[in-house]
Amino acid sequence: MPTNSIPKEAAYQIINDELMLDGNPRLNLASFVTTWMEPECDKLIMASINKNYVDMDEYPVTTELQNRCVNMIAHLFNAPLGESEAAVGVGTVGSSEAIMLAGLAFKRQWQNKRKAEGKPYDKPNIVTGANVQVCWEKFARYFEVELKEVKLRDGYYVMDPVKAVELVDENTICVAAILGSTLNGEFEDVKHLNDLLTKKNQETGWDTPIHVDAASGGFIAPFLYPELEWDFRLPLVKSINVSGHKYGLVYAGIGWVIWRSKDDLPDELIFHINYLGADQPTFTLNFSKGSSQVIAQYYQLIRLGYEGYRNIMENCQENAMVLKEGLLKTGHFNIVSKDKGVPLVAFSLKDNSCHNEFEVSDMLRRYGWIVPAYTMPPDAQHVTVLRVVIREDFSRTLAERLVNDIQKVLYELDTLPAKVTAKVQESNKKSEIETQREITEAWKKFVREKKKTNGVC
C-alpha cells in the first residue's frame, strides 16, 4: 500500500492502463460466462451495486425479486408445485456454491437416515462421471465425501449411466448427472439414469437420489429441447443447480439451486438470524453478497420471457452450426461435440503428428482469440481438443472470422518446422497413445513457459 494518497484521476488512469493488457471478454471463447447485457440492465446493476443482499429486512423488494426468480426457474424445471405453493430454492454466487449446498443437503439426509437405522454414516460417497467440473472435486474434498468417478472412453465423453449405477452402494448419497458437459457440451442421459437407478433402488431397498448439475444446460434444454426429460419430471431428481451467469444471460456472480420439495432440504441446515431486523432464514455458504446480479436475473426473465430465451438459444445453436461447418470445410478437424447440447464446438486435429492443438490455441491469441486446448479426463486423456463456446454476443460474422483466422494459423503452422519431430522419431517403439501423450505434454510445457514471459492472460 502506498504511503501517500494520489489524485483519483491518477488512480483511475493507472488501473485503466494496466487493464488494457487484459483480453477482450467477447473474444474469450473459453468461458461460458455472460459478457454482454442490455444498457437498461447495466443501469439497474449500477443503481443496486451498493445493496448487500443479506440485509433482507432493509431491502425487502430485492428479496421478493429473488423469490420470484426461484419460482420461475422451478416452474421452468417442472417442479411439482401446487397452484399457490412457493418453490424451495436460493440464489448463490454461482453453481459452485449451489452444488456445495445441494451436496450438503444430500449428505445430511443420508446421515439422518443411517443414524435412524443404526448403521454407520462416516463413509458417504457421490457417483459422477470423470467429466465433472472441478467444483464437484472441491465439494468431495472440503466436506469429506468420496468421489466415485465413471471413467470416459474414446468417442464417449460423458458419464455412462450403466456404469454409474454399478458404482452405487448403500453409502451413495446421490448420483450427479451433468446437463451440458464442460468438455464437449453434451447432455448426459438423465432419463436412462433415472430408470436404471429406480430399478436398483427397488432391488436393494435403497433410495439413492439424483442431482442434476445443469450449470450450462439448465437455461438451454427447456427452450431448445422441451420434450427432453431431465428435470423434476423424473421422480429421483431431487435438486438442480443452474448458473444464471452462463446461459441465464447475467454477468458473473449468480447461480441458483432448486429443490424438488421442502422434504429434500433438511431443516437443520437452515439458519435463522434476527440481528439485521426481522427473523430471516438463510442457507448459503457466504453471508454478504451483492444484490445487483439477482436484480439482473429478474430483469432478463421478465424482459425476454420464454420467447426471448428461445430465440437467443436458437441463434446460438445456429451460429455453432456455422462454425462447425466452417471447420469441417478446412479438412483439418474432427468434431468432438454433439449437435444436441450446449451451443459450443469442440474439435481436434485429424493429424497432429507435426503440430497439435496447443500450438493452434497459442497462435490464435495473436489474432485476439482465446480458444482453450485441453486433454480429456481418464480414460480418454490421450485425446486433445479445442473448444469454442457460443454465447449470445458471438455473432455469425465472428464465427466466420474465427474460421478464417484458424485457416491462417494452419497455413502458418504448415510453413514451420515441426518442433516435436524428434520426439516422434525416437518413439518408434512406443504405441500411438504413448507417443501422443508425450507430444501433448511437451506442448503443454511449451505453452506454460511462454505464458510466463508474455504477461498477457
Short mmCIF file of C-alpha atoms in Angstrom, two decimals:
data_model
loop_
_atom_site.label_atom_id
_atom_site.label_comp_id
_atom_site.label_asym_id
_atom_site.label_seq_id
_atom_site.Cartn_x
_atom_site.Cartn_y
_atom_site.Cartn_z
CA MET A 1 0.00 0.00 0.00
CA PRO A 2 1.43 3.42 -0.90
CA THR A 3 2.39 5.75 1.96
CA ASN A 4 0.58 8.74 0.47
CA SER A 5 -2.69 9.27 -1.37
CA ILE A 6 -2.82 10.14 -5.07
CA PRO A 7 -5.48 12.04 -7.09
CA LYS A 8 -8.49 9.96 -8.10
CA GLU A 9 -7.80 10.73 -11.76
CA ALA A 10 -4.29 9.31 -11.44
CA ALA A 11 -5.52 6.14 -9.69
CA TYR A 12 -8.11 5.63 -12.40
CA GLN A 13 -5.62 6.11 -15.22
CA ILE A 14 -3.03 3.77 -13.69
CA ILE A 15 -5.55 0.94 -13.36
CA ASN A 16 -7.23 1.63 -16.69
CA ASP A 17 -3.88 1.48 -18.49
CA GLU A 18 -2.98 -1.85 -16.91
CA LEU A 19 -6.38 -3.34 -17.72
CA MET A 20 -5.75 -2.65 -21.40
CA LEU A 21 -3.50 -5.71 -21.33
CA ASP A 22 -6.43 -7.95 -20.40
CA GLY A 23 -8.08 -9.97 -23.14
CA ASN A 24 -11.29 -8.82 -24.81
CA PRO A 25 -14.17 -10.59 -22.96
CA ARG A 26 -16.19 -11.04 -26.14
CA LEU A 27 -13.26 -12.84 -27.79
CA ASN A 28 -12.82 -15.11 -24.76
CA LEU A 29 -14.28 -18.25 -26.28
CA ALA A 30 -13.13 -20.38 -23.35
CA SER A 31 -15.76 -19.04 -20.98
CA PHE A 32 -19.45 -19.89 -20.63
CA VAL A 33 -19.98 -16.72 -18.58
CA THR A 34 -22.08 -13.85 -19.97
CA THR A 35 -20.08 -10.88 -21.26
CA TRP A 36 -22.84 -8.59 -22.56
CA MET A 37 -26.17 -7.27 -21.26
CA GLU A 38 -28.53 -4.54 -22.39
CA PRO A 39 -27.77 -0.95 -21.27
CA GLU A 40 -31.05 -0.79 -19.33
CA CYS A 41 -29.95 -3.76 -17.23
CA ASP A 42 -26.49 -2.19 -16.76
CA LYS A 43 -28.26 0.84 -15.25
CA LEU A 44 -30.20 -1.37 -12.82
CA ILE A 45 -26.99 -3.11 -11.81
CA MET A 46 -25.18 0.17 -11.11
CA ALA A 47 -28.17 1.52 -9.18
CA SER A 48 -28.14 -1.50 -6.85
CA ILE A 49 -24.44 -2.19 -6.65
CA ASN A 50 -24.27 -0.79 -3.09
CA LYS A 51 -27.02 -3.07 -1.75
CA ASN A 52 -25.99 -6.03 0.40
CA TYR A 53 -28.45 -8.78 -0.43
CA VAL A 54 -28.27 -10.34 3.03
CA ASP A 55 -29.99 -7.27 4.56
CA MET A 56 -33.40 -8.66 3.67
CA ASP A 57 -35.29 -6.50 6.13
CA GLU A 58 -33.76 -3.33 4.65
CA TYR A 59 -34.23 -4.46 1.04
CA PRO A 60 -37.49 -6.44 1.04
CA VAL A 61 -38.21 -5.80 -2.65
CA THR A 62 -34.88 -7.35 -3.66
CA THR A 63 -35.72 -10.39 -1.52
CA GLU A 64 -39.09 -10.64 -3.25
CA LEU A 65 -37.41 -10.48 -6.68
CA GLN A 66 -35.14 -13.36 -5.68
CA ASN A 67 -38.14 -15.41 -4.59
CA ARG A 68 -39.85 -14.70 -7.91
CA CYS A 69 -36.73 -15.87 -9.75
CA VAL A 70 -36.68 -19.09 -7.72
CA ASN A 71 -40.33 -19.73 -8.57
CA MET A 72 -39.91 -19.01 -12.28
CA ILE A 73 -36.87 -21.28 -12.54
CA ALA A 74 -38.61 -24.03 -10.54
CA HIS A 75 -41.58 -23.96 -12.92
CA LEU A 76 -39.16 -23.95 -15.87
CA PHE A 77 -37.70 -27.17 -14.43
CA ASN A 78 -41.19 -28.67 -13.96
CA ALA A 79 -41.11 -28.74 -10.15
CA PRO A 80 -44.26 -30.46 -8.78
CA LEU A 81 -45.75 -27.35 -7.15
CA GLY A 82 -49.32 -26.62 -6.21
CA GLU A 83 -51.05 -23.55 -7.61
CA SER A 84 -50.13 -21.30 -4.68
CA GLU A 85 -47.12 -23.27 -3.43
CA ALA A 86 -43.77 -21.48 -3.23
CA ALA A 87 -40.72 -23.20 -4.69
CA VAL A 88 -37.79 -24.19 -2.49
CA GLY A 89 -34.51 -22.70 -3.66
CA VAL A 90 -31.94 -19.99 -3.19
CA GLY A 91 -29.73 -17.65 -5.17
CA THR A 92 -25.98 -18.26 -4.88
CA VAL A 93 -22.75 -16.68 -6.06
CA GLY A 94 -22.57 -19.34 -8.78
CA SER A 95 -23.08 -23.02 -9.47
CA SER A 96 -20.10 -23.95 -7.31
CA GLU A 97 -21.86 -22.68 -4.18
CA ALA A 98 -25.14 -24.16 -5.39
CA ILE A 99 -23.51 -27.59 -5.74
CA MET A 100 -21.98 -27.31 -2.26
CA LEU A 101 -25.43 -26.59 -0.79
CA ALA A 102 -27.14 -29.39 -2.71
CA GLY A 103 -24.36 -31.81 -1.76
CA LEU A 104 -24.65 -30.87 1.92
CA ALA A 105 -28.40 -31.48 1.80
CA PHE A 106 -27.86 -34.95 0.31
CA LYS A 107 -25.15 -35.77 2.84
CA ARG A 108 -27.29 -34.71 5.79
CA GLN A 109 -30.36 -36.57 4.50
CA TRP A 110 -28.29 -39.75 4.09
CA GLN A 111 -26.67 -39.39 7.50
CA ASN A 112 -30.01 -38.84 9.25
CA LYS A 113 -31.45 -41.95 7.64
CA ARG A 114 -28.40 -44.07 8.50
CA LYS A 115 -28.48 -42.88 12.12
CA ALA A 116 -32.16 -43.77 12.38
CA GLU A 117 -31.37 -47.26 11.06
CA GLY A 118 -28.44 -47.65 13.45
CA LYS A 119 -25.96 -48.02 10.60
CA PRO A 120 -22.51 -46.39 10.06
CA TYR A 121 -22.67 -42.95 8.49
CA ASP A 122 -18.99 -41.98 8.24
CA LYS A 123 -18.20 -43.01 4.64
CA PRO A 124 -20.54 -41.18 2.24
CA ASN A 125 -19.81 -41.14 -1.49
CA ILE A 126 -21.08 -39.48 -4.65
CA VAL A 127 -21.08 -41.10 -8.09
CA THR A 128 -20.21 -38.85 -11.04
CA GLY A 129 -18.54 -39.00 -14.41
CA ALA A 130 -14.87 -38.12 -14.80
CA ASN A 131 -16.06 -35.19 -16.91
CA VAL A 132 -17.49 -33.23 -13.96
CA GLN A 133 -16.39 -29.68 -13.26
CA VAL A 134 -13.76 -29.15 -10.55
CA CYS A 135 -16.38 -27.84 -8.09
CA TRP A 136 -17.52 -31.43 -7.53
CA GLU A 137 -13.99 -32.40 -6.56
CA LYS A 138 -13.93 -29.40 -4.23
CA PHE A 139 -17.16 -30.48 -2.56
CA ALA A 140 -15.86 -34.01 -2.09
CA ARG A 141 -12.59 -32.85 -0.56
CA TYR A 142 -13.97 -29.99 1.55
CA PHE A 143 -16.86 -31.97 3.02
CA GLU A 144 -15.19 -35.39 3.23
CA VAL A 145 -17.23 -37.30 0.68
CA GLU A 146 -15.66 -39.95 -1.54
CA LEU A 147 -15.93 -39.13 -5.25
CA LYS A 148 -16.53 -42.25 -7.33
CA GLU A 149 -15.93 -41.35 -10.97
CA VAL A 150 -17.06 -43.22 -14.06
CA LYS A 151 -14.11 -43.17 -16.46
CA LEU A 152 -14.55 -41.92 -20.01
CA ARG A 153 -13.61 -43.74 -23.20
CA ASP A 154 -12.85 -42.94 -26.83
CA GLY A 155 -15.89 -41.43 -28.52
CA TYR A 156 -17.96 -41.34 -25.29
CA TYR A 157 -17.04 -38.33 -23.21
CA VAL A 158 -19.87 -38.24 -20.66
CA MET A 159 -20.95 -40.46 -17.77
CA ASP A 160 -22.22 -43.89 -18.80
CA PRO A 161 -25.50 -44.40 -16.81
CA VAL A 162 -25.00 -48.18 -16.69
CA LYS A 163 -21.52 -47.93 -15.18
CA ALA A 164 -22.67 -45.15 -12.84
CA VAL A 165 -25.42 -47.31 -11.35
CA GLU A 166 -22.94 -50.18 -10.95
CA LEU A 167 -20.85 -47.93 -8.68
CA VAL A 168 -23.80 -47.06 -6.44
CA ASP A 169 -23.77 -48.68 -3.00
CA GLU A 170 -25.51 -48.16 0.33
CA ASN A 171 -23.17 -45.23 1.12
CA THR A 172 -24.01 -43.28 -2.06
CA ILE A 173 -25.69 -40.02 -1.12
CA CYS A 174 -26.58 -39.20 -4.75
CA VAL A 175 -25.62 -39.65 -8.37
CA ALA A 176 -24.67 -36.37 -10.08
CA ALA A 177 -25.62 -36.06 -13.74
CA ILE A 178 -24.35 -33.24 -15.95
CA LEU A 179 -26.69 -31.41 -18.31
CA GLY A 180 -24.03 -29.88 -20.54
CA SER A 181 -20.53 -31.24 -20.05
CA THR A 182 -17.79 -28.62 -19.78
CA LEU A 183 -15.64 -30.74 -22.08
CA ASN A 184 -17.88 -31.04 -25.13
CA GLY A 185 -21.30 -29.59 -24.19
CA GLU A 186 -23.06 -32.96 -24.35
CA PHE A 187 -26.13 -33.67 -22.22
CA GLU A 188 -25.95 -36.82 -20.11
CA ASP A 189 -28.89 -39.22 -20.34
CA VAL A 190 -30.66 -38.39 -17.07
CA LYS A 191 -33.82 -40.27 -18.09
CA HIS A 192 -31.91 -43.51 -18.62
CA LEU A 193 -30.04 -42.95 -15.35
CA ASN A 194 -33.35 -42.43 -13.51
CA ASP A 195 -34.79 -45.66 -14.93
CA LEU A 196 -31.72 -47.75 -14.07
CA LEU A 197 -31.42 -46.26 -10.59
CA THR A 198 -35.13 -46.79 -9.90
CA LYS A 199 -34.70 -50.47 -10.70
CA LYS A 200 -31.63 -50.78 -8.46
CA ASN A 201 -33.39 -48.98 -5.60
CA GLN A 202 -36.28 -51.42 -5.87
CA GLU A 203 -33.92 -54.41 -5.81
CA THR A 204 -31.82 -53.18 -2.88
CA GLY A 205 -34.29 -51.20 -0.80
CA TRP A 206 -32.12 -48.08 -1.08
CA ASP A 207 -33.47 -44.70 -2.17
CA THR A 208 -30.43 -43.21 -3.91
CA PRO A 209 -31.45 -39.87 -5.48
CA ILE A 210 -30.16 -37.83 -8.44
CA HIS A 211 -28.81 -34.29 -8.56
CA VAL A 212 -28.64 -32.60 -11.96
CA ASP A 213 -25.78 -30.18 -12.49
CA ALA A 214 -27.45 -28.01 -15.12
CA ALA A 215 -24.96 -25.15 -14.74
CA SER A 216 -24.66 -24.74 -18.51
CA GLY A 217 -27.70 -26.56 -19.87
CA GLY A 218 -30.45 -25.51 -17.46
CA PHE A 219 -31.30 -22.39 -19.46
CA ILE A 220 -30.89 -24.20 -22.79
CA ALA A 221 -32.79 -27.50 -22.65
CA PRO A 222 -36.20 -26.01 -21.67
CA PHE A 223 -36.14 -23.78 -24.75
CA LEU A 224 -34.39 -25.88 -27.39
CA TYR A 225 -35.44 -29.38 -26.26
CA PRO A 226 -38.65 -29.02 -24.20
CA GLU A 227 -39.52 -32.70 -24.80
CA LEU A 228 -36.25 -33.89 -23.18
CA GLU A 229 -36.88 -35.39 -19.74
CA TRP A 230 -34.01 -34.46 -17.43
CA ASP A 231 -35.61 -32.35 -14.69
CA PHE A 232 -38.20 -32.75 -11.91
CA ARG A 233 -40.39 -34.76 -14.25
CA LEU A 234 -38.11 -37.64 -13.24
CA PRO A 235 -39.01 -38.85 -9.72
CA LEU A 236 -35.43 -39.39 -8.48
CA VAL A 237 -34.26 -35.87 -9.38
CA LYS A 238 -34.32 -34.11 -6.00
CA SER A 239 -32.32 -30.95 -6.76
CA ILE A 240 -31.00 -28.98 -9.72
CA ASN A 241 -28.42 -26.21 -9.95
CA VAL A 242 -28.08 -23.72 -12.79
CA SER A 243 -25.77 -20.80 -13.48
CA GLY A 244 -27.61 -17.55 -14.05
CA HIS A 245 -24.33 -16.07 -15.22
CA LYS A 246 -23.99 -18.55 -18.07
CA TYR A 247 -26.97 -19.08 -20.35
CA GLY A 248 -29.16 -17.33 -17.80
CA LEU A 249 -27.58 -14.30 -19.53
CA VAL A 250 -26.39 -12.41 -16.42
CA TYR A 251 -22.89 -11.13 -15.65
CA ALA A 252 -20.69 -13.29 -13.41
CA GLY A 253 -21.86 -13.74 -9.82
CA ILE A 254 -25.23 -15.52 -9.80
CA GLY A 255 -26.30 -19.15 -9.59
CA TRP A 256 -29.41 -20.99 -8.42
CA VAL A 257 -30.22 -24.25 -6.67
CA ILE A 258 -33.77 -25.58 -6.64
CA TRP A 259 -35.08 -28.48 -4.56
CA ARG A 260 -37.96 -30.70 -5.55
CA SER A 261 -39.78 -30.07 -2.25
CA LYS A 262 -39.25 -28.92 1.32
CA ASP A 263 -38.70 -32.52 2.37
CA ASP A 264 -35.49 -32.62 0.32
CA LEU A 265 -33.84 -29.78 2.26
CA PRO A 266 -33.15 -30.70 5.91
CA ASP A 267 -34.37 -28.06 8.35
CA GLU A 268 -31.17 -28.21 10.42
CA LEU A 269 -29.20 -26.69 7.52
CA ILE A 270 -31.31 -23.53 7.56
CA PHE A 271 -30.20 -20.80 9.98
CA HIS A 272 -32.45 -18.09 11.39
CA ILE A 273 -30.99 -14.69 12.28
CA ASN A 274 -32.62 -11.54 13.67
CA TYR A 275 -29.74 -9.12 14.14
CA LEU A 276 -30.42 -7.44 10.80
CA GLY A 277 -34.06 -6.74 11.63
CA ALA A 278 -36.83 -9.30 11.33
CA ASP A 279 -36.32 -13.06 11.54
CA GLN A 280 -34.52 -14.19 8.40
CA PRO A 281 -33.88 -17.77 7.24
CA THR A 282 -30.58 -18.27 5.44
CA PHE A 283 -28.92 -21.22 3.73
CA THR A 284 -25.74 -20.07 2.00
CA LEU A 285 -22.02 -20.68 2.39
CA ASN A 286 -21.19 -16.99 2.35
CA PHE A 287 -23.08 -14.23 4.13
CA SER A 288 -22.81 -10.88 2.37
CA LYS A 289 -23.24 -10.62 -1.39
CA GLY A 290 -24.36 -8.02 -3.89
CA SER A 291 -27.98 -7.58 -4.92
CA SER A 292 -27.25 -6.44 -8.45
CA GLN A 293 -26.97 -9.89 -10.04
CA VAL A 294 -30.28 -11.02 -8.52
CA ILE A 295 -31.95 -7.92 -9.95
CA ALA A 296 -30.24 -8.52 -13.30
CA GLN A 297 -31.57 -12.09 -13.40
CA TYR A 298 -35.10 -10.89 -12.71
CA TYR A 299 -34.72 -8.30 -15.49
CA GLN A 300 -33.71 -10.97 -18.01
CA LEU A 301 -36.52 -13.33 -17.02
CA ILE A 302 -39.29 -10.73 -17.40
CA ARG A 303 -37.65 -8.84 -20.27
CA LEU A 304 -37.04 -11.86 -22.50
CA GLY A 305 -39.67 -14.30 -21.33
CA TYR A 306 -39.89 -17.78 -22.79
CA GLU A 307 -39.95 -16.44 -26.36
CA GLY A 308 -36.84 -14.30 -25.93
CA TYR A 309 -34.75 -17.03 -24.32
CA ARG A 310 -35.79 -19.49 -27.02
CA ASN A 311 -34.83 -17.07 -29.80
CA ILE A 312 -31.41 -16.40 -28.24
CA MET A 313 -30.66 -20.09 -27.71
CA GLU A 314 -31.75 -20.95 -31.26
CA ASN A 315 -29.49 -18.22 -32.60
CA CYS A 316 -26.55 -19.52 -30.54
CA GLN A 317 -27.16 -23.02 -31.85
CA GLU A 318 -27.31 -21.79 -35.44
CA ASN A 319 -24.02 -19.92 -35.04
CA ALA A 320 -22.46 -23.07 -33.59
CA MET A 321 -23.51 -24.93 -36.75
CA VAL A 322 -21.96 -22.21 -38.92
CA LEU A 323 -18.68 -22.59 -37.05
CA LYS A 324 -18.83 -26.39 -37.18
CA GLU A 325 -19.43 -26.42 -40.94
CA GLY A 326 -16.62 -23.91 -41.49
CA LEU A 327 -14.19 -26.07 -39.51
CA LEU A 328 -15.21 -29.23 -41.37
CA LYS A 329 -14.62 -27.49 -44.72
CA THR A 330 -10.98 -26.89 -43.80
CA GLY A 331 -10.48 -30.65 -43.85
CA HIS A 332 -8.17 -30.47 -40.83
CA PHE A 333 -10.53 -31.20 -37.92
CA ASN A 334 -12.70 -33.85 -36.32
CA ILE A 335 -15.74 -32.56 -34.41
CA VAL A 336 -15.93 -33.95 -30.85
CA SER A 337 -19.04 -32.08 -29.64
CA LYS A 338 -22.64 -33.11 -30.34
CA ASP A 339 -25.28 -31.08 -32.18
CA LYS A 340 -27.72 -31.60 -29.29
CA GLY A 341 -26.35 -29.91 -26.19
CA VAL A 342 -24.75 -26.64 -25.14
CA PRO A 343 -24.05 -24.36 -28.15
CA LEU A 344 -20.33 -24.98 -28.48
CA VAL A 345 -17.93 -26.64 -30.88
CA ALA A 346 -15.22 -28.94 -29.56
CA PHE A 347 -12.81 -30.15 -32.23
CA SER A 348 -9.44 -31.84 -32.66
CA LEU A 349 -6.85 -32.03 -35.40
CA LYS A 350 -7.05 -35.02 -37.72
CA ASP A 351 -3.26 -35.03 -37.95
CA ASN A 352 -1.28 -33.70 -35.02
CA SER A 353 1.96 -35.52 -35.74
CA CYS A 354 3.75 -32.24 -36.52
CA HIS A 355 1.70 -29.52 -34.83
CA ASN A 356 -1.00 -30.00 -32.23
CA GLU A 357 -4.00 -28.32 -30.63
CA PHE A 358 -1.97 -26.47 -28.00
CA GLU A 359 0.00 -24.72 -30.72
CA VAL A 360 -3.19 -23.76 -32.59
CA SER A 361 -4.57 -22.29 -29.36
CA ASP A 362 -1.37 -20.38 -28.69
CA MET A 363 -1.18 -18.88 -32.18
CA LEU A 364 -4.85 -17.86 -32.21
CA ARG A 365 -4.05 -15.44 -29.37
CA ARG A 366 -2.12 -13.37 -31.90
CA TYR A 367 -5.47 -12.60 -33.52
CA GLY A 368 -7.10 -11.83 -30.15
CA TRP A 369 -8.98 -15.12 -29.83
CA ILE A 370 -8.86 -17.06 -26.55
CA VAL A 371 -9.60 -20.66 -27.52
CA PRO A 372 -8.67 -23.27 -24.90
CA ALA A 373 -6.90 -26.54 -25.70
CA TYR A 374 -7.07 -29.36 -23.15
CA THR A 375 -6.81 -33.10 -22.73
CA MET A 376 -9.79 -35.26 -21.83
CA PRO A 377 -10.06 -36.87 -18.35
CA PRO A 378 -9.25 -40.59 -17.74
CA ASP A 379 -9.51 -42.89 -19.65
CA ALA A 380 -9.54 -40.63 -22.70
CA GLN A 381 -6.62 -38.40 -21.69
CA HIS A 382 -4.78 -39.11 -24.95
CA VAL A 383 -7.46 -37.05 -26.77
CA THR A 384 -6.76 -33.32 -27.03
CA VAL A 385 -9.43 -30.86 -28.13
CA LEU A 386 -10.02 -27.17 -28.79
CA ARG A 387 -13.34 -25.69 -27.66
CA VAL A 388 -15.31 -22.61 -28.74
CA VAL A 389 -18.28 -21.61 -26.58
CA ILE A 390 -21.02 -19.77 -28.47
CA ARG A 391 -22.57 -17.06 -26.30
CA GLU A 392 -25.27 -14.50 -27.06
CA ASP A 393 -22.72 -11.90 -28.19
CA PHE A 394 -20.87 -14.28 -30.56
CA SER A 395 -22.36 -13.39 -33.93
CA ARG A 396 -22.31 -15.25 -37.24
CA THR A 397 -19.82 -12.69 -38.52
CA LEU A 398 -17.46 -13.52 -35.66
CA ALA A 399 -17.91 -17.24 -36.35
CA GLU A 400 -16.90 -16.76 -39.98
CA ARG A 401 -13.97 -14.55 -38.97
CA LEU A 402 -12.75 -17.17 -36.50
CA VAL A 403 -12.74 -19.85 -39.20
CA ASN A 404 -10.69 -17.54 -41.46
CA ASP A 405 -8.18 -16.89 -38.67
CA ILE A 406 -7.92 -20.61 -37.91
CA GLN A 407 -7.13 -21.22 -41.58
CA LYS A 408 -4.39 -18.59 -41.38
CA VAL A 409 -2.96 -20.29 -38.30
CA LEU A 410 -2.99 -23.68 -40.04
CA TYR A 411 -1.19 -22.17 -43.04
CA GLU A 412 1.42 -20.60 -40.78
CA LEU A 413 1.95 -23.87 -38.93
CA ASP A 414 2.39 -25.76 -42.19
CA THR A 415 5.24 -23.43 -43.08
CA LEU A 416 7.01 -24.00 -39.74
CA PRO A 417 9.24 -26.97 -38.93
CA ALA A 418 7.68 -29.46 -36.55
CA LYS A 419 9.07 -28.72 -33.10
CA VAL A 420 8.36 -32.19 -31.83
CA THR A 421 9.56 -34.25 -34.82
CA ALA A 422 12.48 -35.58 -32.81
CA LYS A 423 10.15 -36.89 -30.12
CA VAL A 424 8.02 -38.62 -32.74
CA GLN A 425 11.03 -40.22 -34.40
CA GLU A 426 12.50 -41.52 -31.16
CA SER A 427 9.18 -43.03 -30.16
CA ASN A 428 9.01 -45.63 -32.96
CA LYS A 429 8.87 -48.46 -30.46
CA LYS A 430 6.10 -46.83 -28.45
CA SER A 431 2.38 -47.13 -29.03
CA GLU A 432 0.44 -44.39 -30.78
CA ILE A 433 -1.25 -43.42 -27.50
CA GLU A 434 2.08 -43.16 -25.64
CA THR A 435 3.53 -41.04 -28.42
CA GLN A 436 0.52 -38.71 -28.43
CA ARG A 437 0.72 -38.28 -24.66
CA GLU A 438 4.40 -37.28 -24.88
CA ILE A 439 3.67 -34.80 -27.65
CA THR A 440 0.79 -33.31 -25.68
CA GLU A 441 2.88 -32.91 -22.53
CA ALA A 442 5.73 -31.31 -24.50
CA TRP A 443 3.41 -28.69 -25.96
CA LYS A 444 1.65 -28.03 -22.67
CA LYS A 445 5.05 -27.31 -21.14
CA PHE A 446 5.95 -25.05 -24.07
CA VAL A 447 2.70 -23.04 -23.76
CA ARG A 448 3.04 -22.71 -19.96
CA GLU A 449 6.59 -21.40 -20.24
CA LYS A 450 5.60 -18.95 -22.94
CA LYS A 451 2.70 -17.60 -20.86
CA LYS A 452 5.09 -16.86 -18.00
CA THR A 453 7.02 -14.42 -20.18
CA ASN A 454 4.38 -12.65 -22.25
CA GLY A 455 2.39 -11.14 -19.32
CA VAL A 456 -0.94 -11.46 -21.16
CA CYS A 457 -3.83 -13.63 -19.88
#
